[in-house]
XYZ file of C-alpha atoms in Angstrom:
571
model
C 0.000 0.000 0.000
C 2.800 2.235 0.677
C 4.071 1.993 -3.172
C 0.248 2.883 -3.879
C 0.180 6.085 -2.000
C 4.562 7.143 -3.684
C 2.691 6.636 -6.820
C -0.412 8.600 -6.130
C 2.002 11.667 -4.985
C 4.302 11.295 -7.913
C 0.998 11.477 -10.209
C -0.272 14.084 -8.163
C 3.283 16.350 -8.586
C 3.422 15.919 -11.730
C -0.296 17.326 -12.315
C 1.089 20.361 -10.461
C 3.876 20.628 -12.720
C 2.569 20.292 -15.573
C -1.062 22.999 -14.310
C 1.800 25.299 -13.723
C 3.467 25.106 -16.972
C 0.445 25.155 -18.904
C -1.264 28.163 -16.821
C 0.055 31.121 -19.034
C -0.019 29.228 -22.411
C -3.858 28.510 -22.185
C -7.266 30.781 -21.916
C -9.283 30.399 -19.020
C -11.804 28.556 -20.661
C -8.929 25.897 -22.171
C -6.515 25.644 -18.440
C -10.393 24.710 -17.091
C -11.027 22.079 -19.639
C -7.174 20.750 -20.055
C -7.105 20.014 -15.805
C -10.736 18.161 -16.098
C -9.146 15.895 -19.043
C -6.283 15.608 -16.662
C -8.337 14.793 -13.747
C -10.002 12.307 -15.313
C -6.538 10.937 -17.535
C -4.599 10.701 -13.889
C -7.402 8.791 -12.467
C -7.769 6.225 -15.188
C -3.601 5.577 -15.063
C -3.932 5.093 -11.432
C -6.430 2.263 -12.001
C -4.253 0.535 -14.798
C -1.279 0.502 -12.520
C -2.839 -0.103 -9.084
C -6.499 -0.979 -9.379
C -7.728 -4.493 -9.301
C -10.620 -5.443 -11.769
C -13.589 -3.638 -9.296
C -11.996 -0.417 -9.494
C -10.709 -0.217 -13.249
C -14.894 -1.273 -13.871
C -15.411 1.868 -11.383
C -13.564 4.135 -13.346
C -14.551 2.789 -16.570
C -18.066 3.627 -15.761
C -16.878 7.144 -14.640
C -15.627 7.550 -18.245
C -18.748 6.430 -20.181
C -21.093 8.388 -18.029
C -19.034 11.357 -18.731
C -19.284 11.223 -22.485
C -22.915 10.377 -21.920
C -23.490 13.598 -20.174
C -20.951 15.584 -22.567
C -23.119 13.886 -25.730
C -26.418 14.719 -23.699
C -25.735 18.013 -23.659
C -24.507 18.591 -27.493
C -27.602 16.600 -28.830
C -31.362 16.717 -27.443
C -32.923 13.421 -27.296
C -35.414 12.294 -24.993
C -33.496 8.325 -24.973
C -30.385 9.661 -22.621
C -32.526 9.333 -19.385
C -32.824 5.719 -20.548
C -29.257 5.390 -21.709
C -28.164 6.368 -17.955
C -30.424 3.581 -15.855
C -29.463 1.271 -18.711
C -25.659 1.707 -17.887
C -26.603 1.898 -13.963
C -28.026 -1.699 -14.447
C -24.770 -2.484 -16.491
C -22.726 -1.018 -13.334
C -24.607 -3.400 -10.755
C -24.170 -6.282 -13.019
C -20.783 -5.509 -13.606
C -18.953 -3.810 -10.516
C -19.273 -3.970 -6.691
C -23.295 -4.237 -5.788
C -25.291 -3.373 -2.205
C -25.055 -7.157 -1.350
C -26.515 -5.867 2.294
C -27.444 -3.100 4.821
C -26.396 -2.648 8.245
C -27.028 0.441 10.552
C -23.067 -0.242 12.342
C -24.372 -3.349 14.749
C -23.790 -6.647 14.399
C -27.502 -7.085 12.509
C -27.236 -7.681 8.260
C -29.822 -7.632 6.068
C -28.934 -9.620 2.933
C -30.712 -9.006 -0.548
C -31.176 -10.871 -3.399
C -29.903 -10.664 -6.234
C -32.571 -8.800 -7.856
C -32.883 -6.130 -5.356
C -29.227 -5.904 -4.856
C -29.145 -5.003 -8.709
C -31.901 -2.753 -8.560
C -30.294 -1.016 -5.337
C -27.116 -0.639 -6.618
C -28.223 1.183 -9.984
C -30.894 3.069 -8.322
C -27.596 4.616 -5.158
C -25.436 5.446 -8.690
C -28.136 7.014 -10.355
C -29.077 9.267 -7.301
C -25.547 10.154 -6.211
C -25.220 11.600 -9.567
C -28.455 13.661 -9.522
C -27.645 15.019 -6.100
C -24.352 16.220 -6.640
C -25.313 17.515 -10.296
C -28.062 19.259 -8.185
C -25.666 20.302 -5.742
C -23.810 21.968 -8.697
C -25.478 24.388 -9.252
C -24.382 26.371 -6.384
C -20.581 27.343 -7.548
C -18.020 25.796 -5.255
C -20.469 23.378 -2.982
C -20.117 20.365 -5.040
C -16.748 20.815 -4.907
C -16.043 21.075 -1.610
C -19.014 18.078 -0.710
C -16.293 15.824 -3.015
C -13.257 16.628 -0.925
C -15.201 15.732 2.341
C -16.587 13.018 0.894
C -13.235 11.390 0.080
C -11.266 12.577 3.663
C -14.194 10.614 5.156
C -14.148 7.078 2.801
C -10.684 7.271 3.148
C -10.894 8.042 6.554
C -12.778 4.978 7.445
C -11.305 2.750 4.999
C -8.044 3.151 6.667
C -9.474 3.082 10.563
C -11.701 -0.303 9.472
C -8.529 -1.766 8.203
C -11.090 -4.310 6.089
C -8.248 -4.854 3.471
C -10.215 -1.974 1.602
C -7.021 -1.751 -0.833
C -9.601 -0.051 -4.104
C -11.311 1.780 -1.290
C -8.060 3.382 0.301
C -6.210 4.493 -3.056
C -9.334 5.706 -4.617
C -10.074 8.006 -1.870
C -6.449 8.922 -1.216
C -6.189 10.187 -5.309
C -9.047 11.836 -4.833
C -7.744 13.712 -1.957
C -4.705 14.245 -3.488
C -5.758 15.607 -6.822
C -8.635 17.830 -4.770
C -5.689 19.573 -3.313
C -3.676 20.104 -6.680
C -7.145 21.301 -8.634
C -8.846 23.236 -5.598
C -8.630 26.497 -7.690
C -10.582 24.458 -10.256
C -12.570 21.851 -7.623
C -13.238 24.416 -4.340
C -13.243 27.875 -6.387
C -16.309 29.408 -4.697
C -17.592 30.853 -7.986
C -16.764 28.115 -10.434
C -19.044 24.684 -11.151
C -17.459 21.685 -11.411
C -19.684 21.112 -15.125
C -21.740 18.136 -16.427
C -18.503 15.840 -16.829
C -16.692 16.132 -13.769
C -20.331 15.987 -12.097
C -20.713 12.793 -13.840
C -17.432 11.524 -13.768
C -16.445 12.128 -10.071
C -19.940 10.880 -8.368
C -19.589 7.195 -10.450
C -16.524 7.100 -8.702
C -17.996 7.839 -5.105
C -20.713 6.104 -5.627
C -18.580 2.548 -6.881
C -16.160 3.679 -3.919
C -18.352 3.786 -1.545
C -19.755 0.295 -2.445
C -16.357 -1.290 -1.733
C -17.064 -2.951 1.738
C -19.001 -1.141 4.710
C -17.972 2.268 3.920
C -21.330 3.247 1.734
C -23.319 4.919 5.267
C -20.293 7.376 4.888
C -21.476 8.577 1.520
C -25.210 8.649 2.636
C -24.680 10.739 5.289
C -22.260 13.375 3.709
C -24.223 13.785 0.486
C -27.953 12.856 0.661
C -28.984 13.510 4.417
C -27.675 17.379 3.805
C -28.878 17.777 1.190
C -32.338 17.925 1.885
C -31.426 20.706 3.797
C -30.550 22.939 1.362
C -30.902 21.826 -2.181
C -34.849 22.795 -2.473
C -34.555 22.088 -6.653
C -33.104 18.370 -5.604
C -36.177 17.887 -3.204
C -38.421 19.153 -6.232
C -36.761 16.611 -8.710
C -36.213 13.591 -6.299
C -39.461 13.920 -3.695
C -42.162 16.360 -6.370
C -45.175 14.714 -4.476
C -43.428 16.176 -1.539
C -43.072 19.904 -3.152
C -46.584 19.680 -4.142
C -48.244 18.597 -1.121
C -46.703 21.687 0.392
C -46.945 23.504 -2.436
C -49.388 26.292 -0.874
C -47.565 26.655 2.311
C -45.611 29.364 2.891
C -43.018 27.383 5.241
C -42.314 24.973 2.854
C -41.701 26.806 -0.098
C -38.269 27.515 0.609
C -36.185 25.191 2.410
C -32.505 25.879 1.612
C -30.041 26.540 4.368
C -28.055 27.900 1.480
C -30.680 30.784 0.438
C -31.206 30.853 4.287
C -27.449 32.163 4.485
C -27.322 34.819 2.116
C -30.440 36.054 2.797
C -29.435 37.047 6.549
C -26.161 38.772 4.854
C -23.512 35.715 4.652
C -21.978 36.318 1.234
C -21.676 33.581 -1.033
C -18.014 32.046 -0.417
C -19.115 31.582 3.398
C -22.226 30.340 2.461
C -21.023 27.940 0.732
C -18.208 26.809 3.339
C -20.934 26.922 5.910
C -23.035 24.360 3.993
C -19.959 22.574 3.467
C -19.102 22.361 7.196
C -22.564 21.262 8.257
C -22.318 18.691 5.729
C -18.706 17.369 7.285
C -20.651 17.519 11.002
C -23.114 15.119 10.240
C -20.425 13.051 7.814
C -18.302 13.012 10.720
C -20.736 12.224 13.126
C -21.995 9.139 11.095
C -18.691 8.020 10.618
C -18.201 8.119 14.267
C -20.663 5.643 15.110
C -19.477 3.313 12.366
C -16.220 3.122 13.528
C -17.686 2.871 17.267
C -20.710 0.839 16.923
C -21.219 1.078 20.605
C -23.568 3.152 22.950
C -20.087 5.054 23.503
C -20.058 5.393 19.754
C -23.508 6.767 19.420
C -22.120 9.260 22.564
C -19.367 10.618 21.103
C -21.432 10.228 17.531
C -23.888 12.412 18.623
C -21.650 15.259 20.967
C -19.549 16.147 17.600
C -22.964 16.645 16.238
C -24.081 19.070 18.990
C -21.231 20.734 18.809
C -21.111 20.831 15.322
C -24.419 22.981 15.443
C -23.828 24.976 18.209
C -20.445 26.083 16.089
C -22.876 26.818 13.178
C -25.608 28.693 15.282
C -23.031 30.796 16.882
C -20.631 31.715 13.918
C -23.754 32.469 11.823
C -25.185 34.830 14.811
C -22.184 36.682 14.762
C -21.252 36.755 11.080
C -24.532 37.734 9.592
C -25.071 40.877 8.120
C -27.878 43.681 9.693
C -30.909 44.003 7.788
C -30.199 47.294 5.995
C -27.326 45.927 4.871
C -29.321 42.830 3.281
C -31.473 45.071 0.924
C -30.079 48.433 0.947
C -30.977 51.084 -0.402
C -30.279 54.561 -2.437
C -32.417 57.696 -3.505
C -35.640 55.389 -2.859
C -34.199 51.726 -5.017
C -33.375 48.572 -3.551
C -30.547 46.524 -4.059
C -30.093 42.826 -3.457
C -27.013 42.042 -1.596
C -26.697 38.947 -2.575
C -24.888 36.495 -5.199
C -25.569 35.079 -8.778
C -25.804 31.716 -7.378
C -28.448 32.504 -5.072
C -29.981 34.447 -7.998
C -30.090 31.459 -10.110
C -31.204 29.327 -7.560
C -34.065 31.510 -6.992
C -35.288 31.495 -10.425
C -35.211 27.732 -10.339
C -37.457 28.171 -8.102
C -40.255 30.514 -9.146
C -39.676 28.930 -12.406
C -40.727 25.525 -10.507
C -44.150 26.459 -9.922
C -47.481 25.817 -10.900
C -49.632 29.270 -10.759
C -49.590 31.789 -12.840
C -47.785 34.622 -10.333
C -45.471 36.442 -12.546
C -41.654 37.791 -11.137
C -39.837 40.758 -12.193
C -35.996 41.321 -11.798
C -34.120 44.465 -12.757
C -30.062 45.484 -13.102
C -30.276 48.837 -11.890
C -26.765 50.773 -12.374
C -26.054 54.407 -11.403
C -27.394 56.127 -13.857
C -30.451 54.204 -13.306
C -29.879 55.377 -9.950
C -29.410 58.961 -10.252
C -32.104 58.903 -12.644
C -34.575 57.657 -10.451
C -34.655 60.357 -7.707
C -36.916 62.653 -10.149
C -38.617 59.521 -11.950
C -41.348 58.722 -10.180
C -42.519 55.746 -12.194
C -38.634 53.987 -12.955
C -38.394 54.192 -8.873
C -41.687 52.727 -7.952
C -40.959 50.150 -10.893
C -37.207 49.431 -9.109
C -39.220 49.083 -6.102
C -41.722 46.799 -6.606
C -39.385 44.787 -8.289
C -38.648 41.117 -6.843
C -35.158 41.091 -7.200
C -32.744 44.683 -7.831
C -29.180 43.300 -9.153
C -26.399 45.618 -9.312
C -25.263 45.809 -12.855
C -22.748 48.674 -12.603
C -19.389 48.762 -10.995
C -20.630 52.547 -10.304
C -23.449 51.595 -7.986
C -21.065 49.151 -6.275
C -18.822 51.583 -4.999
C -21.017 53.801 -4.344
C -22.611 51.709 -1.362
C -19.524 50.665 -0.286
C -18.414 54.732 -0.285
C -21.577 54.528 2.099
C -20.546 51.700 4.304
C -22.463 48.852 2.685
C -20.082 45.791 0.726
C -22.039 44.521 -2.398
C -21.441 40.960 -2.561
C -20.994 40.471 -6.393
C -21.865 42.652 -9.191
C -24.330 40.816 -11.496
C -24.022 42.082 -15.033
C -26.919 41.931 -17.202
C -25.013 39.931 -20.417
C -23.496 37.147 -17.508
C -26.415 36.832 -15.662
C -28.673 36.378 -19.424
C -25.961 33.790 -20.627
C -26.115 31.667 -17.271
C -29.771 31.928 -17.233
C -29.830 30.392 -20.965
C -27.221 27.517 -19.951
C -29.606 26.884 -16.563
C -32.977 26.813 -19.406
C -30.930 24.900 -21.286
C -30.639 22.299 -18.615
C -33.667 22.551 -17.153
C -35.648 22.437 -20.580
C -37.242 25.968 -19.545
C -38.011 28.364 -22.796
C -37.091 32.025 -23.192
C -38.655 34.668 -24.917
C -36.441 37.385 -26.336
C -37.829 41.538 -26.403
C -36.591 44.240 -27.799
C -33.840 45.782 -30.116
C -34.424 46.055 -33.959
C -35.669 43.756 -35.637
C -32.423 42.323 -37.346
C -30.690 42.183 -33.679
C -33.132 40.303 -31.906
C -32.927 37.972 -34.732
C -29.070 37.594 -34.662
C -29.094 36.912 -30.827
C -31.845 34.354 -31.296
C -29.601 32.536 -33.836
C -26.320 33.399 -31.941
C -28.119 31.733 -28.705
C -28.850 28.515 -30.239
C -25.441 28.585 -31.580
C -23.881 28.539 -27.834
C -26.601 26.877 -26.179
C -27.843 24.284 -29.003
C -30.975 22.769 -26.831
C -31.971 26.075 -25.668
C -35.686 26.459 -26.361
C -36.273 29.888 -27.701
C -40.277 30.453 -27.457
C -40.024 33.708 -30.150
C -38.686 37.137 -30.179
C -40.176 40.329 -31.112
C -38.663 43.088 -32.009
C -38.434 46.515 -29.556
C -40.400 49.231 -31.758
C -44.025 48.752 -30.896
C -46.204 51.415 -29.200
C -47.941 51.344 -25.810
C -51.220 50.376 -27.775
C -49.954 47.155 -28.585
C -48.778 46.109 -25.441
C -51.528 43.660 -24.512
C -50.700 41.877 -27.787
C -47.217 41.125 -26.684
C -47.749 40.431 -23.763
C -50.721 37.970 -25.588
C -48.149 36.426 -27.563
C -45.298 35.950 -24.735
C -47.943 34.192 -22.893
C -49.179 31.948 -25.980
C -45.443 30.933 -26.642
C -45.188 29.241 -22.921
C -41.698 30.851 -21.670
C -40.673 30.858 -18.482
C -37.831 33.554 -18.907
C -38.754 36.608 -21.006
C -35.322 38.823 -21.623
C -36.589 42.325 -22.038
C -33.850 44.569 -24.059
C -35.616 48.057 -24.142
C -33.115 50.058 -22.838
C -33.621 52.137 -19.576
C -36.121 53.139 -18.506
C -38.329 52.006 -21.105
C -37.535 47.956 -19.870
C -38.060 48.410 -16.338
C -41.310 50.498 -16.589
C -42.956 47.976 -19.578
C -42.014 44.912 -17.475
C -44.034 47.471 -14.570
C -46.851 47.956 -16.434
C -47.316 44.721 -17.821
C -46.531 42.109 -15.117
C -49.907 41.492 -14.157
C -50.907 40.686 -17.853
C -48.552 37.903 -18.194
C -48.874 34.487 -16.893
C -46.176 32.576 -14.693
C -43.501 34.771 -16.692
C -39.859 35.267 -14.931
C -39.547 39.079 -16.881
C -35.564 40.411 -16.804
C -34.434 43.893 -18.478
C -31.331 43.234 -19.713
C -30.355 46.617 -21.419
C -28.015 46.248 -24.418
C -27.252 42.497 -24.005
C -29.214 41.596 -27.301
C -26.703 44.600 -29.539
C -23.349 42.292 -27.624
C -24.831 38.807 -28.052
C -25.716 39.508 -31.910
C -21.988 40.527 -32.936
C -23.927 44.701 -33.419
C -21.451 45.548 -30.476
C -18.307 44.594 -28.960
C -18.399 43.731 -25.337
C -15.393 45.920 -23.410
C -12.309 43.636 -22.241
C -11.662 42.181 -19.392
C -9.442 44.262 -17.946
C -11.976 47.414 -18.638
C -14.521 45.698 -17.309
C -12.445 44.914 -13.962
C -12.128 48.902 -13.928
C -15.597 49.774 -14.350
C -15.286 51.030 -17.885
C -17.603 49.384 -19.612
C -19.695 52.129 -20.123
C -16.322 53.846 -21.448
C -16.292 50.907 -24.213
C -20.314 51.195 -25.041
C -19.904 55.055 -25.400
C -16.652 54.657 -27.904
C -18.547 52.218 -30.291
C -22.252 54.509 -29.790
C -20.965 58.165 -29.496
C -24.863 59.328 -29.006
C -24.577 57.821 -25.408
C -21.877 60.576 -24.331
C -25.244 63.127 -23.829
C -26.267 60.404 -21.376
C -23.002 59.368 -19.845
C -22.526 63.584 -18.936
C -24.903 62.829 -15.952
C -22.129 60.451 -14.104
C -20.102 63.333 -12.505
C -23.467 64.305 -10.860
C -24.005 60.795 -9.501
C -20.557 61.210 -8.150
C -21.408 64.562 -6.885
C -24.667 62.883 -5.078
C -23.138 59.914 -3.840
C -20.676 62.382 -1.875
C -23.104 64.556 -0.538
C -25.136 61.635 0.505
C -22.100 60.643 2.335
C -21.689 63.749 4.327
C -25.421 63.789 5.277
C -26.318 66.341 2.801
C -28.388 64.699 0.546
C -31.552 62.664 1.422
C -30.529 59.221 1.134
C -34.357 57.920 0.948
C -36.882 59.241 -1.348
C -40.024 57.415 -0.064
């Protein structure tokens, strides 16, 4: 075992080396998808040289399940939910099964083969759904991996079973958690569809190798139920709609819990994460102590696991003005595009007909606002406020209050057509001219090829005709309608209108149609980190400079609402 673990580190070095040489030759986008090729590449040596038979079937599932879910997403078809129970089956029949159950006592229930088959597929097929579920929070899924494989590893080693496929597997896992982390535990990064698929085969088959499989239960599915309110929705429905008019039950995620009492997303996320490792850690406790001193000392980490979590939460979270806070009479959420996501996952989950509005206010929307009556009662009464300038993000924090993340309309539109894309949830595209809103149709499906695009309609239509759009946006059946008016005009439509449109999730998105149709360049990376985006918009349109003159006054304002002498609230 000891050559197991020299070989494991000399893999794992030699990952580093070779990340680090790579690094600066490589785009983001390529360094991200040349490490998950490597992940998977270093784990399917380490089976050829060290596995036995079990865990070289193991990792050959991984493989196949990842090109299943890479194929799934380049080609609709309704056959790959089929495809994936079909190969589940082929895993029980093929690699280690549930040949019993036991709670940690001396009592085994034994199944047949039948059910052992059927148990087997049906513990792969829902440890991938969980932790693809658990994706799409950035950063949890990775960090739920790493604890998962600390703890199999954990009590592979302390059983001392002769859990040789067990002990390596977890111990490369480990290993190459701690060379990828930027890429695994980056708070604001997903793992995607292939390590999703790829890494839970292998917990799943790993945690099948001898008694270690309680492990996995508790550090995966038990907390999730916690938090992941779209898992309970896919997994338990009957549950979501038994409860589905209760106000208690509607939201159930310790993660949304978090953020909405101020935590910020990168300690929400490690908060989750440390619950999870509590219970983990308390289960694997009482495995390795199956004894009433066991259950003791089982159930004290637990305790004290909580009590931790109560307290640090109590003292970490944010006050309430600071949750929502506000300037010159708008709101703005202080919260991240996770939880954003998350939420429309939710409101795009349910039955009625109860319609949502979210807008992406920025300064000049701000400044604006204190002498438009109608764009600030529109900000208002909006259900979500997302700061889309850099502007308004240091302008609260000139006033004492730290924006989480600044959510800019064209990120938060593209992650909300990979999520529909996912999820099978239309859009509906309005506004621009005619000729751009058909470009970023056809550019859309180009980027996200099973996107469902209900229509489009162009921006130039007068207020008389507003009850036919809205007619034909409800007609279409989208969930998501992207509204690219420009402000004001977006925010006070999507005002007007909400009531007339039926279980509609309505987003103004300014420009994003004129960047996503090739009309306009979106401004560089590093101008963006600077705030300048509005610099880059005003070289390529030169009409906007009229509009862009108003900034030094929102500077101006911002000040004197700093020193007390401007009215900060406009109710």
């Amino acid at each position: 075992m000891d050559t197991d673990y020299l070989l494991i580190a000399v893999t794992a070095l030699a990952c580093l080396i070779f990340e680090k040489i790579t690094k600066r030759r490589l785009t983001t986008d390529q360094w991200d998808y040349t490490r998950d090729m490597l992940m998977i590449a270093s784990m399917s040596l380490l089976s050829l040289v060290i596995g036995t038979k079990t865990s070289s079937i193991i990792m050959a599932f991984g493989i196949i399940f990842a090109v299943v879910a890479t194929a799934e997403r380049l080609y609709s078809s309704p056959f790959w939910p089929f495809l994936k129970i079909a190969l589940a089956i082929a895993f029980a029949l093929e690699g280690p099964r549930i040949q019993f159950i036991t709670l940690g006592n001396e009592n085994f229930f034994y199944l047949s083969s039948g059910v052992a088959i059927i148990a087997t597929a049906t513990w792969l097929l829902l440890c991938q759904t969980f932790l693809s579920e658990v994706d799409e929070i950035s950063g949890l899924s990775g960090h739920l991996m790493a604890i998962t494989w600390v703890l199999l590893w954990g009590v592979s080693f302390f059983l001392d079973q002769g859990l040789k496929d067990s002990m390596w597997i977890s111990f490369a896992g480990i290993s190459l958690c701690l060379i990828f982390w930027s890429r695994i535990g980056h708070t604001y990064r997903r793992l995607g569809y292939q390590l999703v698929y790829f890494w839970s085969t292998l917990i799943a088959g790993t945690s099948l190798i001898g008694v270690s499989k309680g492990v996995t239960f508790a550090t995966i599915l038990l907390p999730l139920s916690l938090f992941a309110l779209p898992l309970m929705e896919a997994s338990l429905g009957f549950v979501g709609k038994a409860f589905a008019d209760s106000a208690r039950w509607r939201n159930v995620s310790l993660y949304e819990k978090l953020v909405s009492r101020g935590i910020d997303h990168p300690q929400a996320v490690r908060l989750v994460a440390a619950f999870c490792m509590t219970i983990g850690t308390s289960v694997a406790l009482f495995q390795l102590v199956p004894s009433p001193w066991g259950l003791k000392i089982s159930m004290t980490v637990l305790a004290a696991g909580i009590v931790a979590f109560l307290i640090y939460v109590a003292k970490n979270a944010a006050p309430k003005d600071q949750r929502r806070p506000s300037l010159w009479g708008i709101f703005v959420d202080n919260v991240s595009l996770d939880y954003v996501l998350n939420k429309v996952i939710f409101w795009a989950s349910q039955e009625d007909d109860k319609s949502y509005m979210i807008v992406t206010p920025n300064a000049l929307v701000a400044e604006r606002s204190r002498h438009d009556y109608e764009l600030r009662e529109a900000v208002k009464s909006a259900d979500l406020s997302l700061p889309d300038g850099m502007g308004l993000v240091w302008a609260f924090r000139l006033l004492g209050v730290r924006i989480q993340q600044r959510i800019a309309g064209i990120d938060f539109m593209n992650d909300l057509c990979e999520m529909a894309e996912n999820r099978g949830m239309s859009i509906f595209l309005l506004g621009g001219s005619k000729d751009v809103v058909e470009k970023a149709s056809a550019r859309l499906n180009e980027s996200y090829p099973n996107l469902k695009i209900a229509g489009f309609h162009h921006g130039y239509f007068s207020e008389e005709r507003d009850s036919d759009i809205c007619k034909l946006i409800n007609e279409s059946g989208a969930k998501i309608l992207f509204v690219g008016l420009g402000v004001p005009k977006q925010e006070i439509w999507i005002y007007r209108n909400l009531k007339h449109l039926k279980g509609v999730i309505a987003i103004g998105v300014g420009g994003s149609f004129d960047v996503i149709s090739g009309r306009l360049k979106r401004a560089p990376v590093a101008w963006q980190r600077l705030g300048l985006e509005w610099l880059y918009r005003t070289i390529q349109e030169p009409w906007r400079l009229k509009r862009i003159m108003r900034l030094p006054l929102f500077v101006v304002l911002v000040f004197l609402t700093k020193l007390g002498l401007c009215n900060r609230r406009m109710d």
